[in-house]
XYZ file of C-alpha atoms in Angstrom:
108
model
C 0.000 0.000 0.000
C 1.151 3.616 -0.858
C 1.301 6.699 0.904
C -2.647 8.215 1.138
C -2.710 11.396 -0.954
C -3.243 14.831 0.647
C -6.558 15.435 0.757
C -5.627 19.390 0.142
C -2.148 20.927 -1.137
C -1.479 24.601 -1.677
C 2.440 26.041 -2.614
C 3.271 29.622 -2.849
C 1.166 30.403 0.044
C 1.764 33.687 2.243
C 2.028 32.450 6.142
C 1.425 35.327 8.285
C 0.988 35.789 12.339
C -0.056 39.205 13.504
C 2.014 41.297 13.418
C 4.757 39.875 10.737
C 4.901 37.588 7.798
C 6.370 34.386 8.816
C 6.914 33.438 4.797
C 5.867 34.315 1.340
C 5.936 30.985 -0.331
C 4.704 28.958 1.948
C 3.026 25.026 1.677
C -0.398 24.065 3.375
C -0.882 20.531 3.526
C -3.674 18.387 4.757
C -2.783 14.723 4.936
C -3.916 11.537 7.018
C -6.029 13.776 9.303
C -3.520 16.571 9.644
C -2.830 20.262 9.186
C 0.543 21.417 8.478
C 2.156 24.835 7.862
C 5.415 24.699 6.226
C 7.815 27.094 5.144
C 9.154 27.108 1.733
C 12.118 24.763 2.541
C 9.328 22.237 3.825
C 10.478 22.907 8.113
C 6.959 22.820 10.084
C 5.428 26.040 11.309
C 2.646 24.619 12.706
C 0.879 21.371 12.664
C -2.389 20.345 14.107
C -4.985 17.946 14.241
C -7.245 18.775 11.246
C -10.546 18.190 13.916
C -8.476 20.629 16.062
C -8.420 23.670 13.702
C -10.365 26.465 13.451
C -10.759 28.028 9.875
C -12.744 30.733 8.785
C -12.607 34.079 5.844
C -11.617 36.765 7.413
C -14.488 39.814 7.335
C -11.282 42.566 6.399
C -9.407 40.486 3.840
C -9.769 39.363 0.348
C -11.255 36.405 -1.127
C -7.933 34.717 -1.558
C -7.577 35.136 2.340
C -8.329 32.669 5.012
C -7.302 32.496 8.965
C -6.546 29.250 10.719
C -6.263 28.743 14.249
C -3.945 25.875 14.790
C -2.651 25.287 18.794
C -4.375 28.454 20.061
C -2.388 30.249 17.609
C -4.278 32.630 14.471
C -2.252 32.478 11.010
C -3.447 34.399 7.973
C -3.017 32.994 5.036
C -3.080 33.992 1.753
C -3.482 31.330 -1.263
C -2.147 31.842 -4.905
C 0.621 34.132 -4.407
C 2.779 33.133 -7.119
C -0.619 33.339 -9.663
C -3.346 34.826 -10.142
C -6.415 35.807 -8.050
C -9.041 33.594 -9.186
C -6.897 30.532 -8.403
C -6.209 32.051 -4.925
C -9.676 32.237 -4.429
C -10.339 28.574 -5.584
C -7.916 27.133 -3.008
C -9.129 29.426 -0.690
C -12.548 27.569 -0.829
C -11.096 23.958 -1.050
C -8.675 24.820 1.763
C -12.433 25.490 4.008
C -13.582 22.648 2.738
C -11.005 20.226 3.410
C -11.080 21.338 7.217
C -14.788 21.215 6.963
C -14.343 17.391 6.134
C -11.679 16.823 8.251
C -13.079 18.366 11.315
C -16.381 16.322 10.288
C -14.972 13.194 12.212
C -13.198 11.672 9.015
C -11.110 9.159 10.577
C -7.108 8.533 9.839
């Protein structure tokens, strides 16, 4: 048997806790039932229980935008640096609904 796939996977993503940016090209990975932040040389940030996080859009930011609380700890993060908006957006969205299904019991 193989390694499960990540059930989400976003690169070039801007990792930021209040007050600084912590990196502009950035990895969020969700994968056998957890959340990880990752810089862009792949060291953790953050990692969490997926049923453990908190993830919401943010009322002040844009649509690319999304805030995840991970270990009592808020991170902003932004999706589709590196391109264009609309795809920023899109993983925005799948990003909230990955941790919707994660958070929804799914079992690893």
């Amino acid at each position: 048997m193989g390694m499960a796939e990540p059930e989400f996977s976003a690169t070039g993503v801007r990792i930021e806790r209040w007050p600084r940016s912590l990196t502009r090209a950035g990895q969020v990975l969700i994968k056998d039932g957890r959340l990880a932040l990752l810089t862009s040389y792949g060291r953790v940030i953050e990692s969490a229980p997926v049923r453990a996080v908190r993830a919401g859009k943010p009322w002040f930011a844009d649509d690319a935008s999304t805030v995840a609380t991970l270990n009592g700890k808020r991170y902003r993060l932004t999706m589709g640096q590196r391109s264009r908006k609309p795809e920023g957006r899109a993983l925005a969205g799948r990003f909230l609904e990955a941790v919707r299904r994660g958070a929804g019991g799914a079992t690893s």
